[in-house]
CSV table of C-alpha atoms in Angstrom, one decimal:
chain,number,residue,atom,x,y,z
A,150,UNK,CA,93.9,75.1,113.8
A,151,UNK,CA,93.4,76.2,110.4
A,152,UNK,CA,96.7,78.3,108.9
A,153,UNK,CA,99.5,79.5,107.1
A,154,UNK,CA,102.7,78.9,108.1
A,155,UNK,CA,106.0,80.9,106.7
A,156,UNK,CA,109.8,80.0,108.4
A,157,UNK,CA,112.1,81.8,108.9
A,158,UNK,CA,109.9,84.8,110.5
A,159,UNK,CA,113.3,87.2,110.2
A,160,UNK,CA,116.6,86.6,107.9
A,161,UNK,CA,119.2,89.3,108.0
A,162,UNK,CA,121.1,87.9,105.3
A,163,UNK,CA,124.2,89.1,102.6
A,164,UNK,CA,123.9,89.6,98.9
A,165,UNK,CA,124.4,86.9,96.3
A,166,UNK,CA,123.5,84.1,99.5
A,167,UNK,CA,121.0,81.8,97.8
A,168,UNK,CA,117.9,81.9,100.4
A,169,UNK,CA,114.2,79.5,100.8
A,170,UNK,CA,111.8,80.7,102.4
A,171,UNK,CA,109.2,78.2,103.5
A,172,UNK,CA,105.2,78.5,103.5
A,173,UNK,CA,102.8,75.5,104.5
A,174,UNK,CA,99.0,75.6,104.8
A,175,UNK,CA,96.7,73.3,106.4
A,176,UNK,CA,93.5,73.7,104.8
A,177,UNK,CA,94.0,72.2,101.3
A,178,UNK,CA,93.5,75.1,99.3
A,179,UNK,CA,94.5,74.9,95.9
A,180,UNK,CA,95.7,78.9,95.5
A,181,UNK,CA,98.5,79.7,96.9
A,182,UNK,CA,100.6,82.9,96.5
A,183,UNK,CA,103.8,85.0,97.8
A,184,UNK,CA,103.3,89.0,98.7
A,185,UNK,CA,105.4,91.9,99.4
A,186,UNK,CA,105.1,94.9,101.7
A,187,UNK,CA,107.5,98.1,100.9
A,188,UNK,CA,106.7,100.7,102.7
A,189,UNK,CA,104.3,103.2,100.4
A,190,UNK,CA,103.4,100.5,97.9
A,191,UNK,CA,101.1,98.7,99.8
A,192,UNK,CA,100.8,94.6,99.1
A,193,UNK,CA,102.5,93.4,95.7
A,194,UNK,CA,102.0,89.7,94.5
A,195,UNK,CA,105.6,88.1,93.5
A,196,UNK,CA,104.1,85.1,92.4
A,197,UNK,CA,100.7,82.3,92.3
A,198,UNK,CA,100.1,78.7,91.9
A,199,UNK,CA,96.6,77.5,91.2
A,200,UNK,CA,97.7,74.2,92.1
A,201,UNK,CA,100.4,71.4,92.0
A,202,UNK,CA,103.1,72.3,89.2
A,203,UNK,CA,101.2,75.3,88.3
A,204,UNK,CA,102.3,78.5,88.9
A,205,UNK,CA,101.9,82.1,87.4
A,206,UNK,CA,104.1,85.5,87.5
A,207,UNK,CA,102.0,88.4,89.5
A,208,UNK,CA,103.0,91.9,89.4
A,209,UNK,CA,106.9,92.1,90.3
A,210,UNK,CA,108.3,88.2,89.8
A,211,UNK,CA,111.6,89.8,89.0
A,212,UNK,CA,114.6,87.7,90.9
A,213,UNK,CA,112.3,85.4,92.6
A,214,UNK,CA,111.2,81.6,91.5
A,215,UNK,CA,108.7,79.5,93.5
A,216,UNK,CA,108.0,75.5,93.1
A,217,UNK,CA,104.5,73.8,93.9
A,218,UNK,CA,105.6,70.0,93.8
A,219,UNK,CA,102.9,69.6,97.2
A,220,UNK,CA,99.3,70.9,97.8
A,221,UNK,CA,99.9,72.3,101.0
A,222,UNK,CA,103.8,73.8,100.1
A,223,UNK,CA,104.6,76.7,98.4
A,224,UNK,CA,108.3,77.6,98.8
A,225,UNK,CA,109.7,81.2,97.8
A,226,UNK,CA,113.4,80.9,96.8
A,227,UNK,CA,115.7,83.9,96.0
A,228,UNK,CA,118.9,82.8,93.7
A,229,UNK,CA,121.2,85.2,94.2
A,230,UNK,CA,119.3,87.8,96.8
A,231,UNK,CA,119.9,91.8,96.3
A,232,UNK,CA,119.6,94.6,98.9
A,233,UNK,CA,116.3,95.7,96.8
A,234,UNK,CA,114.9,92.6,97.9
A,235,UNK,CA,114.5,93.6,101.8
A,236,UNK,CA,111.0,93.6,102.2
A,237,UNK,CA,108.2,92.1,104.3
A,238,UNK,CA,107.1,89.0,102.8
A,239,UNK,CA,103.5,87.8,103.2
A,240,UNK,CA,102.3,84.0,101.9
A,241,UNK,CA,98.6,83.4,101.1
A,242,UNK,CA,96.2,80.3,100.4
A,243,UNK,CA,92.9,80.2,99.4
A,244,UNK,CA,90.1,77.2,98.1
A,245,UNK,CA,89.0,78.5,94.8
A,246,UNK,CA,85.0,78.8,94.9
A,247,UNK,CA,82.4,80.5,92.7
A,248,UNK,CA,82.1,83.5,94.9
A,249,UNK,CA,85.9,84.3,95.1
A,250,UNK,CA,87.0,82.5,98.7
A,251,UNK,CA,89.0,85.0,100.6
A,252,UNK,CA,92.5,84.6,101.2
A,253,UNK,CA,94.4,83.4,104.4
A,254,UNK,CA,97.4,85.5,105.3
A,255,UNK,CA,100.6,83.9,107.0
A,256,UNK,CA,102.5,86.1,110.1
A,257,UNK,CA,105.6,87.0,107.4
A,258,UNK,CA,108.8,87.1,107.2
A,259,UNK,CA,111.1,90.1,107.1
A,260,UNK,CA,114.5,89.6,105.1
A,261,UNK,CA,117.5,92.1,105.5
A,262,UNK,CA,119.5,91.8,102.4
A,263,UNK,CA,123.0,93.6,103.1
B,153,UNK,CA,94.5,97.3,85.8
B,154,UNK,CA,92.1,98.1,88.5
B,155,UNK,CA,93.5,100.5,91.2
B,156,UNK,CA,91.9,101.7,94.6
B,157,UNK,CA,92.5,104.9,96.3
B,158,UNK,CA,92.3,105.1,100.5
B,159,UNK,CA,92.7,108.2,102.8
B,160,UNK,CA,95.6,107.5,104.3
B,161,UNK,CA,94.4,108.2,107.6
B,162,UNK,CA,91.1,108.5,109.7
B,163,UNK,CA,90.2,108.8,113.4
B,164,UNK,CA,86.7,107.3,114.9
B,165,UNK,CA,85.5,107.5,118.5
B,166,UNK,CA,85.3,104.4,120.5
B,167,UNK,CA,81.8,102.9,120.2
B,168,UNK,CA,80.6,104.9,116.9
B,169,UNK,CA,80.6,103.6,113.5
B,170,UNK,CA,83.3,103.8,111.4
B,171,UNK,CA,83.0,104.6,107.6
B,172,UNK,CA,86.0,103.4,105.2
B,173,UNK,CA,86.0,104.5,101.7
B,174,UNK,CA,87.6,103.1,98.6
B,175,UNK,CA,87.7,104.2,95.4
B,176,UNK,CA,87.9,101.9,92.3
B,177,UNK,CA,86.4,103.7,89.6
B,178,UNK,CA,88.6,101.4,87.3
B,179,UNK,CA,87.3,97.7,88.5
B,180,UNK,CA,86.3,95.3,86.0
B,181,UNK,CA,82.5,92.9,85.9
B,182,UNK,CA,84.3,90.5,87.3
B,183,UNK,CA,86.7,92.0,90.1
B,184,UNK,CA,85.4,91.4,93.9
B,185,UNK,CA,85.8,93.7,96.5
B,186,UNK,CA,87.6,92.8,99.6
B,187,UNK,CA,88.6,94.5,102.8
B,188,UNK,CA,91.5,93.6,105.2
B,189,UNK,CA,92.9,95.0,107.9
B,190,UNK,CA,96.5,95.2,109.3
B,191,UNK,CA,97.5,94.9,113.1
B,192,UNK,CA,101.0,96.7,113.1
B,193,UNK,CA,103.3,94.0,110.5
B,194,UNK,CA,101.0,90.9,111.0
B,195,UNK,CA,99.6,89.0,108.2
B,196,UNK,CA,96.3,90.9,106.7
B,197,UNK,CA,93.1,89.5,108.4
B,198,UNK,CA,90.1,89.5,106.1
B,199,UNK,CA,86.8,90.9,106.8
B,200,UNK,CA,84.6,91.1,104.4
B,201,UNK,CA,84.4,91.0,100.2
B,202,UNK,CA,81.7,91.4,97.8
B,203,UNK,CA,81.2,92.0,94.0
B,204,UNK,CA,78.1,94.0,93.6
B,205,UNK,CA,75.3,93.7,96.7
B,206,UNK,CA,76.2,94.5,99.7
B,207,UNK,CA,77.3,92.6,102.3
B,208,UNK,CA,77.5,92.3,106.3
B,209,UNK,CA,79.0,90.1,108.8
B,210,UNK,CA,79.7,89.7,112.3
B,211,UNK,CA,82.4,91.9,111.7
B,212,UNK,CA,81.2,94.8,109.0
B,213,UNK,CA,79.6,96.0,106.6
B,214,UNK,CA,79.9,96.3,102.8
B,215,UNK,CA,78.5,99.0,101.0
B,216,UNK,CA,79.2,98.8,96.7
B,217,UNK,CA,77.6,101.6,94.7
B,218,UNK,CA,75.6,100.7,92.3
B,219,UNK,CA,78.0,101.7,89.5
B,220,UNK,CA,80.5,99.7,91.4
B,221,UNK,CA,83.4,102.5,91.2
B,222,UNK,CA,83.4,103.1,95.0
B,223,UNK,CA,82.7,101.2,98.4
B,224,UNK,CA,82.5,101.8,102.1
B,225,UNK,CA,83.5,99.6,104.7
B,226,UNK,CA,81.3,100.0,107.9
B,227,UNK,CA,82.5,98.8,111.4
B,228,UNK,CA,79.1,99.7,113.0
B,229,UNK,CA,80.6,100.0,116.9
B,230,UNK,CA,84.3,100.8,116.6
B,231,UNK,CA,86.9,99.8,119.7
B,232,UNK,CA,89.9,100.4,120.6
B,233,UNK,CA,91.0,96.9,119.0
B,234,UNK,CA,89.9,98.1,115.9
B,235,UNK,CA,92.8,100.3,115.4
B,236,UNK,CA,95.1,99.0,112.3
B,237,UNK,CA,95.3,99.9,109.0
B,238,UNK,CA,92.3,99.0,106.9
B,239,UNK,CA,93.2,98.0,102.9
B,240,UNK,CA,91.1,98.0,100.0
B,241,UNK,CA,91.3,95.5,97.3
B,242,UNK,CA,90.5,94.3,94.1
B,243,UNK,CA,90.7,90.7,93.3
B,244,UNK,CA,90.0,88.4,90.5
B,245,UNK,CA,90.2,84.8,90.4
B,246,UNK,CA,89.3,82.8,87.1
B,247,UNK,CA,90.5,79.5,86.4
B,248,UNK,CA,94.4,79.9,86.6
B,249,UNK,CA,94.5,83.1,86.6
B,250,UNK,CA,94.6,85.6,89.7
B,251,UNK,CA,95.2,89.0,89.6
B,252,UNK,CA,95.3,91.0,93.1
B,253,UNK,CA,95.4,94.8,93.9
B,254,UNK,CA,96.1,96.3,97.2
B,255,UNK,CA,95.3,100.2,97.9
B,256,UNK,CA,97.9,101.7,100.1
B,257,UNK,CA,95.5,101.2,103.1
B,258,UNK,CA,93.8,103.8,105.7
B,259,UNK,CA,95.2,104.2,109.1
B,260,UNK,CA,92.1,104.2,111.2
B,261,UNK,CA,92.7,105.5,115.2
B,262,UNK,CA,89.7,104.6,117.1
B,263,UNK,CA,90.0,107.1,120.0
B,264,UNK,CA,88.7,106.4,123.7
């Protein structure tokens, strides 16, 4: 079955605690990217890779880093995590294609940062 | 930067159409339309996205005015399972680059 997979789905966690959070996809897309939900913002892209070892700041990168050393693996890793950071956290793939392919949403994660 | 503006809210009757507008009166020549829709916290499911005709699935349709600055999103026999909130966005992809925006979404209750 075709998808995006993010682990852990929920992480109540404390402040400072260096934290991964994994997303896989099965389809060999080449876009990949990380998301947040806050509550009256709507969807905000953290980060985007357009392939392997290429990635890209979106709208709020701000104490976040991602890697892209695989295809399928795009890992979301906070150093040193802040209550600010408690959010819902989507993961996204897509094939690039002349007609803009649609992306693929993962289930999320939600991280408590206390 | 393109931006979308949603209702936040709409009700629809079970089995009549349901009419979704966005606003993006700021969207660029080469920014695509796209509609998702939420199921309480799940992942976003895509339905439908278009950059200047309009478009229909098995799912909806897409209507684009001509100018481009709005769109409706047309679920053409609403059900129950069709309640979720519906978002509006604005995406580009060219060559590396990507940029994405979301509106803040409609609430749509489709009402027995």
């Amino acid at each position: 079955e075709a998808q995006v997979t993010q682990n852990p789905r929920y992480l109540i966690t404390v402040t400072g605690k260096k934290l991964t959070v994994t997303c896989s996809q099965n389809m060999n897309h080449e876009y990949m990217s990380w998301y947040r939900q806050d509550p009256g913002l709507g969807l905000r892209q953290i980060y985007y890779s357009m392939n392997v070892e290429v990635t890209d700041k979106g709208d709020v990168p701000e104490g976040y880093k991602v890697s892209r050393k695989e295809k399928r693996n795009f890992p979301l890793i906070l150093e040193s995590p802040s209550p600010n950071q408690t959010s819902l956290y989507f993961c996204a793939s897509s094939l690039v294609g002349g007609d803009n392919q649609p992306q693929h949403f993962g289930d999320g994660t939600r991280l408590s940062i206390l | 930067d393109a931006k979308t503006t949603q209702p936040p809210s709409m009700d629809c009757a079970e089995g009549r159409a349901a009419n979704l507008p966005c606003n993006h009166s700021t969207i660029s020549g080469n920014e695509y339309v796209y509609w998702y829709r939420q199921i309480h916290s799940q992942g976003p499911q895509y339905i439908i996205h278009g950059l200047k005709n309009n478009e229909t699935n098995e799912m909806a349709s897409l209507i684009i005015t001509e100018d481009r600055k709005s769109s409706t999103l047309i679920l053409p026999h609403a059900t129950l399972r069709d309640t979720a909130v519906y978002y509006c966005i604005v995406r580009v992809v060219f060559g590396g680059y990507q940029k994405v925006t979301f509106g803040t979404g409609t609430k749509l209750q489709v009402i027995p």
